[in-house]
Amino acid sequence: MRKWMLMVLATIFLGAVVLILLLNRGADGEVISAEEAGTKVVKLYGGKVQETLPAGDYYEVKFSREDGQYTAEVDKQSGQVASVELNKKTEIPKKLTEEEASAIALKEAEGEVGEVVYSKDSNEFKVEVKGVESISTVIVAADSGEIRKITNQAVETDPLSKPLISPDKAIEVAKKTLDGDVSEVEFVESEDGGYYLVDIDKEETDQEVLVTVHAIRGDTMTVEWDD
């Protein structure tokens, strides 16, 4: 065989060897394919691959999960995930209204609903509930109604300040002792916020009672029946 023919055959042989090596590089772990990069990302982070793009020494794997859309960089040589970035956070739809969130908050704290604030970022309501002795802040998840947090702050009372409950409210409390005619209601200042003296008569039963109602707490302090 002539020399030039041997050289041609040798060149063809070497070319075939190089081609085989190139085709087998992905299988020996030195270089991964785009599909393998996507599989790697899903295995680590879950979700579903949207697309995989070559970017120099990396693959950019764009994938989505329930909480948002991400881009992961995967090293073509090592197959390692170099970085993961959140591109867009999924907005969870609000399901509750302010009234529904307030109703849920009132099951956890006694008082009257004050300010109600909705946070779009955290998708939750912050409901203020004003009680007699404390002000509660109840965090309610806007999608599920779950109570995420409750904080309580004691009400600071000024002994010389005006009473928190009205005379009508004091009468309402006093009538739980005797449901009759109110002859007199008097407010008396004290160091703990004051109290009401409510005098009630009931002709049908010939009863008379003096009920003392706390002006801050709204509870009955003493009951004095007239003999």
mmCIF file of N, CA and C in Angstrom, residues 47-150:
data_model
loop_
_atom_site.group_PDB
_atom_site.id
_atom_site.type_symbol
_atom_site.label_atom_id
_atom_site.label_comp_id
_atom_site.label_asym_id
_atom_site.label_seq_id
_atom_site.Cartn_x
_atom_site.Cartn_y
_atom_site.Cartn_z
ATOM 1 N N GLY A 47 -40.424 21.894 41.235
ATOM 2 C CA GLY A 47 -40.970 22.747 40.194
ATOM 3 C C GLY A 47 -40.898 22.114 38.818
ATOM 4 N N LYS A 48 -41.001 22.972 37.798
ATOM 5 C CA LYS A 48 -41.029 22.502 36.417
ATOM 6 C C LYS A 48 -40.150 23.414 35.564
ATOM 7 N N VAL A 49 -39.327 22.813 34.727
ATOM 8 C CA VAL A 49 -38.422 23.593 33.875
ATOM 9 C C VAL A 49 -39.207 24.247 32.739
ATOM 10 N N GLN A 50 -38.985 25.553 32.574
ATOM 11 C CA GLN A 50 -39.621 26.284 31.477
ATOM 12 C C GLN A 50 -38.743 26.278 30.226
ATOM 13 N N GLU A 51 -37.451 26.575 30.414
ATOM 14 C CA GLU A 51 -36.519 26.523 29.297
ATOM 15 C C GLU A 51 -35.094 26.520 29.848
ATOM 16 N N THR A 52 -34.170 26.027 29.058
ATOM 17 C CA THR A 52 -32.754 25.990 29.432
ATOM 18 C C THR A 52 -31.938 26.603 28.297
ATOM 19 N N LEU A 53 -31.127 27.614 28.642
ATOM 20 C CA LEU A 53 -30.363 28.342 27.636
ATOM 21 C C LEU A 53 -28.882 28.263 27.963
ATOM 22 N N PRO A 54 -28.016 28.084 26.952
ATOM 23 C CA PRO A 54 -26.572 28.127 27.202
ATOM 24 C C PRO A 54 -26.122 29.550 27.488
ATOM 25 N N ALA A 55 -25.225 29.712 28.443
ATOM 26 C CA ALA A 55 -24.697 31.039 28.795
ATOM 27 C C ALA A 55 -23.238 30.870 29.199
ATOM 28 N N GLY A 56 -22.336 30.785 28.213
ATOM 29 C CA GLY A 56 -20.915 30.609 28.491
ATOM 30 C C GLY A 56 -20.637 29.254 29.098
ATOM 31 N N ASP A 57 -20.062 29.273 30.274
ATOM 32 C CA ASP A 57 -19.730 28.023 30.952
ATOM 33 C C ASP A 57 -20.914 27.441 31.724
ATOM 34 N N TYR A 58 -22.050 28.112 31.637
ATOM 35 C CA TYR A 58 -23.207 27.686 32.439
ATOM 36 C C TYR A 58 -24.424 27.462 31.544
ATOM 37 N N TYR A 59 -25.398 26.802 32.125
ATOM 38 C CA TYR A 59 -26.744 26.768 31.556
ATOM 39 C C TYR A 59 -27.625 27.631 32.452
ATOM 40 N N GLU A 60 -28.463 28.418 31.840
ATOM 41 C CA GLU A 60 -29.480 29.145 32.595
ATOM 42 C C GLU A 60 -30.768 28.337 32.511
ATOM 43 N N VAL A 61 -31.150 27.783 33.655
ATOM 44 C CA VAL A 61 -32.355 26.958 33.715
ATOM 45 C C VAL A 61 -33.469 27.794 34.339
ATOM 46 N N LYS A 62 -34.444 28.110 33.557
ATOM 47 C CA LYS A 62 -35.596 28.863 34.070
ATOM 48 C C LYS A 62 -36.669 27.853 34.465
ATOM 49 N N PHE A 63 -37.096 27.934 35.731
ATOM 50 C CA PHE A 63 -38.093 26.989 36.217
ATOM 51 C C PHE A 63 -39.082 27.704 37.127
ATOM 52 N N SER A 64 -40.229 27.091 37.277
ATOM 53 C CA SER A 64 -41.290 27.707 38.088
ATOM 54 C C SER A 64 -41.756 26.746 39.166
ATOM 55 N N ARG A 65 -42.118 27.352 40.308
ATOM 56 C CA ARG A 65 -42.731 26.611 41.412
ATOM 57 C C ARG A 65 -43.992 27.361 41.827
ATOM 58 N N GLU A 66 -44.702 26.836 42.841
ATOM 59 C CA GLU A 66 -45.928 27.492 43.279
ATOM 60 C C GLU A 66 -45.661 28.887 43.825
ATOM 61 N N ASP A 67 -44.472 29.065 44.421
ATOM 62 C CA ASP A 67 -44.196 30.351 45.047
ATOM 63 C C ASP A 67 -43.530 31.353 44.119
ATOM 64 N N GLY A 68 -43.180 30.973 42.878
ATOM 65 C CA GLY A 68 -42.591 31.956 41.980
ATOM 66 C C GLY A 68 -41.815 31.339 40.829
ATOM 67 N N GLN A 69 -41.180 32.232 40.056
ATOM 68 C CA GLN A 69 -40.385 31.815 38.912
ATOM 69 C C GLN A 69 -38.906 32.101 39.204
ATOM 70 N N TYR A 70 -38.037 31.160 38.871
ATOM 71 C CA TYR A 70 -36.627 31.224 39.238
ATOM 72 C C TYR A 70 -35.739 31.008 38.003
ATOM 73 N N THR A 71 -34.461 31.415 38.156
ATOM 74 C CA THR A 71 -33.420 31.078 37.188
ATOM 75 C C THR A 71 -32.235 30.502 37.954
ATOM 76 N N ALA A 72 -31.810 29.319 37.538
ATOM 77 C CA ALA A 72 -30.657 28.673 38.166
ATOM 78 C C ALA A 72 -29.516 28.607 37.153
ATOM 79 N N GLU A 73 -28.302 28.837 37.621
ATOM 80 C CA GLU A 73 -27.118 28.695 36.782
ATOM 81 C C GLU A 73 -26.454 27.363 37.114
ATOM 82 N N VAL A 74 -26.267 26.544 36.089
ATOM 83 C CA VAL A 74 -25.678 25.219 36.286
ATOM 84 C C VAL A 74 -24.371 25.132 35.498
ATOM 85 N N ASP A 75 -23.300 24.789 36.196
ATOM 86 C CA ASP A 75 -21.985 24.673 35.572
ATOM 87 C C ASP A 75 -21.983 23.527 34.553
ATOM 88 N N LYS A 76 -21.595 23.828 33.328
ATOM 89 C CA LYS A 76 -21.610 22.805 32.285
ATOM 90 C C LYS A 76 -20.608 21.678 32.555
ATOM 91 N N GLN A 77 -19.498 22.008 33.198
ATOM 92 C CA GLN A 77 -18.464 21.014 33.432
ATOM 93 C C GLN A 77 -18.772 20.128 34.640
ATOM 94 N N SER A 78 -19.078 20.784 35.754
ATOM 95 C CA SER A 78 -19.260 20.013 36.988
ATOM 96 C C SER A 78 -20.702 19.582 37.234
ATOM 97 N N GLY A 79 -21.645 20.291 36.590
ATOM 98 C CA GLY A 79 -23.050 19.978 36.842
ATOM 99 C C GLY A 79 -23.567 20.565 38.145
ATOM 100 N N GLN A 80 -22.753 21.373 38.814
ATOM 101 C CA GLN A 80 -23.164 21.974 40.082
ATOM 102 C C GLN A 80 -24.019 23.217 39.829
ATOM 103 N N VAL A 81 -25.005 23.418 40.716
ATOM 104 C CA VAL A 81 -25.843 24.615 40.632
ATOM 105 C C VAL A 81 -25.085 25.768 41.297
ATOM 106 N N ALA A 82 -24.699 26.750 40.499
ATOM 107 C CA ALA A 82 -23.894 27.857 41.016
ATOM 108 C C ALA A 82 -24.740 28.908 41.717
ATOM 109 N N SER A 83 -25.953 29.130 41.247
ATOM 110 C CA SER A 83 -26.793 30.147 41.867
ATOM 111 C C SER A 83 -28.255 29.895 41.501
ATOM 112 N N VAL A 84 -29.129 30.428 42.346
ATOM 113 C CA VAL A 84 -30.574 30.382 42.086
ATOM 114 C C VAL A 84 -31.134 31.757 42.428
ATOM 115 N N GLU A 85 -31.865 32.311 41.506
ATOM 116 C CA GLU A 85 -32.415 33.655 41.718
ATOM 117 C C GLU A 85 -33.926 33.636 41.511
ATOM 118 N N LEU A 86 -34.624 34.286 42.438
ATOM 119 C CA LEU A 86 -36.081 34.427 42.308
ATOM 120 C C LEU A 86 -36.380 35.589 41.369
ATOM 121 N N ASN A 87 -37.021 35.299 40.254
ATOM 122 C CA ASN A 87 -37.339 36.344 39.278
ATOM 123 C C ASN A 87 -38.666 37.022 39.562
ATOM 124 N N LYS A 88 -39.645 36.232 39.929
ATOM 125 C CA LYS A 88 -40.977 36.792 40.161
ATOM 126 C C LYS A 88 -41.698 35.943 41.187
ATOM 127 N N LYS A 89 -42.153 36.606 42.238
ATOM 128 C CA LYS A 89 -42.868 35.899 43.291
ATOM 129 C C LYS A 89 -44.337 35.769 42.919
ATOM 130 N N THR A 90 -44.879 34.590 43.148
ATOM 131 C CA THR A 90 -46.287 34.368 42.850
ATOM 132 C C THR A 90 -47.153 35.039 43.904
ATOM 133 N N GLU A 91 -48.076 35.846 43.453
ATOM 134 C CA GLU A 91 -48.968 36.526 44.380
ATOM 135 C C GLU A 91 -50.129 35.600 44.732
ATOM 136 N N ILE A 92 -50.229 35.315 46.037
ATOM 137 C CA ILE A 92 -51.320 34.460 46.503
ATOM 138 C C ILE A 92 -52.576 35.308 46.614
ATOM 139 N N PRO A 93 -53.651 34.921 45.978
ATOM 140 C CA PRO A 93 -54.847 35.764 45.973
ATOM 141 C C PRO A 93 -55.447 35.919 47.365
ATOM 142 N N LYS A 94 -55.895 37.124 47.633
ATOM 143 C CA LYS A 94 -56.559 37.398 48.905
ATOM 144 C C LYS A 94 -57.964 36.833 48.851
ATOM 145 N N LYS A 95 -58.368 36.148 49.907
ATOM 146 C CA LYS A 95 -59.688 35.533 49.937
ATOM 147 C C LYS A 95 -60.612 36.205 50.931
ATOM 148 N N LEU A 96 -60.056 36.712 52.021
ATOM 149 C CA LEU A 96 -60.886 37.290 53.071
ATOM 150 C C LEU A 96 -61.115 38.778 52.833
ATOM 151 N N THR A 97 -62.244 39.271 53.335
ATOM 152 C CA THR A 97 -62.484 40.706 53.364
ATOM 153 C C THR A 97 -62.029 41.253 54.718
ATOM 154 N N GLU A 98 -62.014 42.574 54.860
ATOM 155 C CA GLU A 98 -61.648 43.175 56.142
ATOM 156 C C GLU A 98 -62.628 42.738 57.233
ATOM 157 N N GLU A 99 -63.895 42.659 56.865
ATOM 158 C CA GLU A 99 -64.908 42.269 57.851
ATOM 159 C C GLU A 99 -64.691 40.824 58.313
ATOM 160 N N GLU A 100 -64.355 39.941 57.388
ATOM 161 C CA GLU A 100 -64.122 38.545 57.761
ATOM 162 C C GLU A 100 -62.874 38.408 58.622
ATOM 163 N N ALA A 101 -61.825 39.145 58.271
ATOM 164 C CA ALA A 101 -60.603 39.109 59.079
ATOM 165 C C ALA A 101 -60.871 39.665 60.481
ATOM 166 N N SER A 102 -61.690 40.713 60.564
ATOM 167 C CA SER A 102 -62.023 41.297 61.868
ATOM 168 C C SER A 102 -62.797 40.300 62.718
ATOM 169 N N ALA A 103 -63.725 39.589 62.085
ATOM 170 C CA ALA A 103 -64.516 38.599 62.826
ATOM 171 C C ALA A 103 -63.619 37.493 63.385
ATOM 172 N N ILE A 104 -62.641 37.080 62.602
ATOM 173 C CA ILE A 104 -61.707 36.047 63.067
ATOM 174 C C ILE A 104 -60.877 36.572 64.236
ATOM 175 N N ALA A 105 -60.448 37.833 64.128
ATOM 176 C CA ALA A 105 -59.637 38.430 65.198
ATOM 177 C C ALA A 105 -60.422 38.527 66.504
ATOM 178 N N LEU A 106 -61.718 38.830 66.397
ATOM 179 C CA LEU A 106 -62.542 38.978 67.604
ATOM 180 C C LEU A 106 -62.754 37.656 68.328
ATOM 181 N N LYS A 107 -62.526 36.546 67.653
ATOM 182 C CA LYS A 107 -62.605 35.242 68.319
ATOM 183 C C LYS A 107 -61.379 35.003 69.207
ATOM 184 N N GLU A 108 -60.314 35.759 68.924
ATOM 185 C CA GLU A 108 -59.066 35.562 69.668
ATOM 186 C C GLU A 108 -58.836 36.641 70.724
ATOM 187 N N ALA A 109 -59.498 37.781 70.572
ATOM 188 C CA ALA A 109 -59.272 38.884 71.507
ATOM 189 C C ALA A 109 -60.598 39.593 71.762
ATOM 190 N N GLU A 110 -60.820 39.980 73.020
ATOM 191 C CA GLU A 110 -62.060 40.662 73.380
ATOM 192 C C GLU A 110 -61.900 42.164 73.223
ATOM 193 N N GLY A 111 -62.936 42.798 72.739
ATOM 194 C CA GLY A 111 -62.909 44.245 72.596
ATOM 195 C C GLY A 111 -63.611 44.681 71.325
ATOM 196 N N GLU A 112 -63.270 45.879 70.889
ATOM 197 C CA GLU A 112 -63.841 46.427 69.666
ATOM 198 C C GLU A 112 -62.748 46.569 68.613
ATOM 199 N N VAL A 113 -63.101 46.303 67.375
ATOM 200 C CA VAL A 113 -62.129 46.380 66.286
ATOM 201 C C VAL A 113 -61.765 47.837 66.018
ATOM 202 N N GLY A 114 -60.470 48.096 65.960
ATOM 203 C CA GLY A 114 -59.992 49.433 65.631
ATOM 204 C C GLY A 114 -59.506 49.473 64.198
ATOM 205 N N GLU A 115 -58.241 49.785 64.031
ATOM 206 C CA GLU A 115 -57.668 49.900 62.681
ATOM 207 C C GLU A 115 -57.423 48.513 62.076
ATOM 208 N N VAL A 116 -57.739 48.373 60.799
ATOM 209 C CA VAL A 116 -57.484 47.134 60.051
ATOM 210 C C VAL A 116 -56.619 47.488 58.844
ATOM 211 N N VAL A 117 -55.446 46.852 58.745
ATOM 212 C CA VAL A 117 -54.498 47.169 57.671
ATOM 213 C C VAL A 117 -54.166 45.891 56.909
ATOM 214 N N TYR A 118 -54.248 45.977 55.574
ATOM 215 C CA TYR A 118 -53.882 44.828 54.739
ATOM 216 C C TYR A 118 -52.484 45.026 54.156
ATOM 217 N N SER A 119 -51.640 44.001 54.262
ATOM 218 C CA SER A 119 -50.293 44.035 53.691
ATOM 219 C C SER A 119 -50.246 43.136 52.463
ATOM 220 N N LYS A 120 -50.009 43.736 51.313
ATOM 221 C CA LYS A 120 -49.961 42.968 50.073
ATOM 222 C C LYS A 120 -48.720 42.071 50.035
ATOM 223 N N ASP A 121 -47.608 42.575 50.565
ATOM 224 C CA ASP A 121 -46.363 41.799 50.528
ATOM 225 C C ASP A 121 -46.493 40.472 51.275
ATOM 226 N N SER A 122 -47.070 40.532 52.458
ATOM 227 C CA SER A 122 -47.204 39.310 53.262
ATOM 228 C C SER A 122 -48.581 38.682 53.135
ATOM 229 N N ASN A 123 -49.493 39.357 52.409
ATOM 230 C CA ASN A 123 -50.856 38.859 52.205
ATOM 231 C C ASN A 123 -51.524 38.518 53.535
ATOM 232 N N GLU A 124 -51.573 39.515 54.409
ATOM 233 C CA GLU A 124 -52.179 39.299 55.715
ATOM 234 C C GLU A 124 -52.814 40.595 56.218
ATOM 235 N N PHE A 125 -53.768 40.437 57.129
ATOM 236 C CA PHE A 125 -54.412 41.584 57.765
ATOM 237 C C PHE A 125 -53.814 41.782 59.162
ATOM 238 N N LYS A 126 -53.654 43.037 59.527
ATOM 239 C CA LYS A 126 -53.287 43.376 60.906
ATOM 240 C C LYS A 126 -54.504 44.060 61.518
ATOM 241 N N VAL A 127 -55.134 43.342 62.459
ATOM 242 C CA VAL A 127 -56.388 43.822 63.046
ATOM 243 C C VAL A 127 -56.120 44.260 64.481
ATOM 244 N N GLU A 128 -56.489 45.493 64.773
ATOM 245 C CA GLU A 128 -56.334 46.019 66.128
ATOM 246 C C GLU A 128 -57.639 45.830 66.882
ATOM 247 N N VAL A 129 -57.562 45.202 68.049
ATOM 248 C CA VAL A 129 -58.740 44.973 68.886
ATOM 249 C C VAL A 129 -58.518 45.690 70.218
ATOM 250 N N LYS A 130 -59.385 46.666 70.489
ATOM 251 C CA LYS A 130 -59.231 47.476 71.698
ATOM 252 C C LYS A 130 -60.104 46.904 72.809
ATOM 253 N N GLY A 131 -59.466 46.376 73.839
ATOM 254 C CA GLY A 131 -60.170 45.856 74.995
ATOM 255 C C GLY A 131 -60.119 46.838 76.149
ATOM 256 N N VAL A 132 -60.721 46.445 77.254
ATOM 257 C CA VAL A 132 -60.753 47.326 78.419
ATOM 258 C C VAL A 132 -59.369 47.446 79.055
ATOM 259 N N GLU A 133 -58.682 46.318 79.160
ATOM 260 C CA GLU A 133 -57.395 46.329 79.835
ATOM 261 C C GLU A 133 -56.208 46.244 78.888
ATOM 262 N N SER A 134 -56.443 45.838 77.647
ATOM 263 C CA SER A 134 -55.322 45.705 76.709
ATOM 264 C C SER A 134 -55.777 45.948 75.279
ATOM 265 N N ILE A 135 -54.805 46.282 74.430
ATOM 266 C CA ILE A 135 -55.042 46.417 72.998
ATOM 267 C C ILE A 135 -54.288 45.288 72.309
ATOM 268 N N SER A 136 -55.019 44.480 71.576
ATOM 269 C CA SER A 136 -54.421 43.324 70.906
ATOM 270 C C SER A 136 -54.235 43.612 69.425
ATOM 271 N N THR A 137 -53.129 43.134 68.886
ATOM 272 C CA THR A 137 -52.897 43.188 67.450
ATOM 273 C C THR A 137 -52.876 41.757 66.930
ATOM 274 N N VAL A 138 -53.844 41.449 66.081
ATOM 275 C CA VAL A 138 -54.002 40.080 65.593
ATOM 276 C C VAL A 138 -53.644 40.049 64.108
ATOM 277 N N ILE A 139 -52.678 39.200 63.754
ATOM 278 C CA ILE A 139 -52.267 39.040 62.358
ATOM 279 C C ILE A 139 -53.021 37.857 61.770
ATOM 280 N N VAL A 140 -53.815 38.123 60.738
ATOM 281 C CA VAL A 140 -54.660 37.098 60.127
ATOM 282 C C VAL A 140 -54.229 36.897 58.670
ATOM 283 N N ALA A 141 -53.936 35.649 58.294
ATOM 284 C CA ALA A 141 -53.576 35.345 56.900
ATOM 285 C C ALA A 141 -54.773 35.609 56.001
ATOM 286 N N ALA A 142 -54.563 36.389 54.935
ATOM 287 C CA ALA A 142 -55.674 36.801 54.076
ATOM 288 C C ALA A 142 -56.172 35.679 53.184
ATOM 289 N N ASP A 143 -55.373 34.657 52.975
ATOM 290 C CA ASP A 143 -55.809 33.567 52.097
ATOM 291 C C ASP A 143 -56.491 32.439 52.855
ATOM 292 N N SER A 144 -56.038 32.167 54.082
ATOM 293 C CA SER A 144 -56.558 31.011 54.813
ATOM 294 C C SER A 144 -57.308 31.373 56.084
ATOM 295 N N GLY A 145 -57.142 32.596 56.580
ATOM 296 C CA GLY A 145 -57.766 32.970 57.842
ATOM 297 C C GLY A 145 -56.991 32.494 59.053
ATOM 298 N N GLU A 146 -55.822 31.946 58.828
ATOM 299 C CA GLU A 146 -54.980 31.452 59.936
ATOM 300 C C GLU A 146 -54.470 32.625 60.785
ATOM 301 N N ILE A 147 -54.457 32.413 62.106
ATOM 302 C CA ILE A 147 -53.893 33.406 63.009
ATOM 303 C C ILE A 147 -52.384 33.216 63.039
ATOM 304 N N ARG A 148 -51.659 34.212 62.551
ATOM 305 C CA ARG A 148 -50.203 34.077 62.497
ATOM 306 C C ARG A 148 -49.511 34.609 63.742
ATOM 307 N N LYS A 149 -50.121 35.614 64.359
ATOM 308 C CA LYS A 149 -49.458 36.200 65.532
ATOM 309 C C LYS A 149 -50.451 37.064 66.299
ATOM 310 N N ILE A 150 -50.315 37.067 67.622
ATOM 311 C CA ILE A 150 -51.134 37.939 68.470
ATOM 312 C C ILE A 150 -50.210 38.627 69.477
#
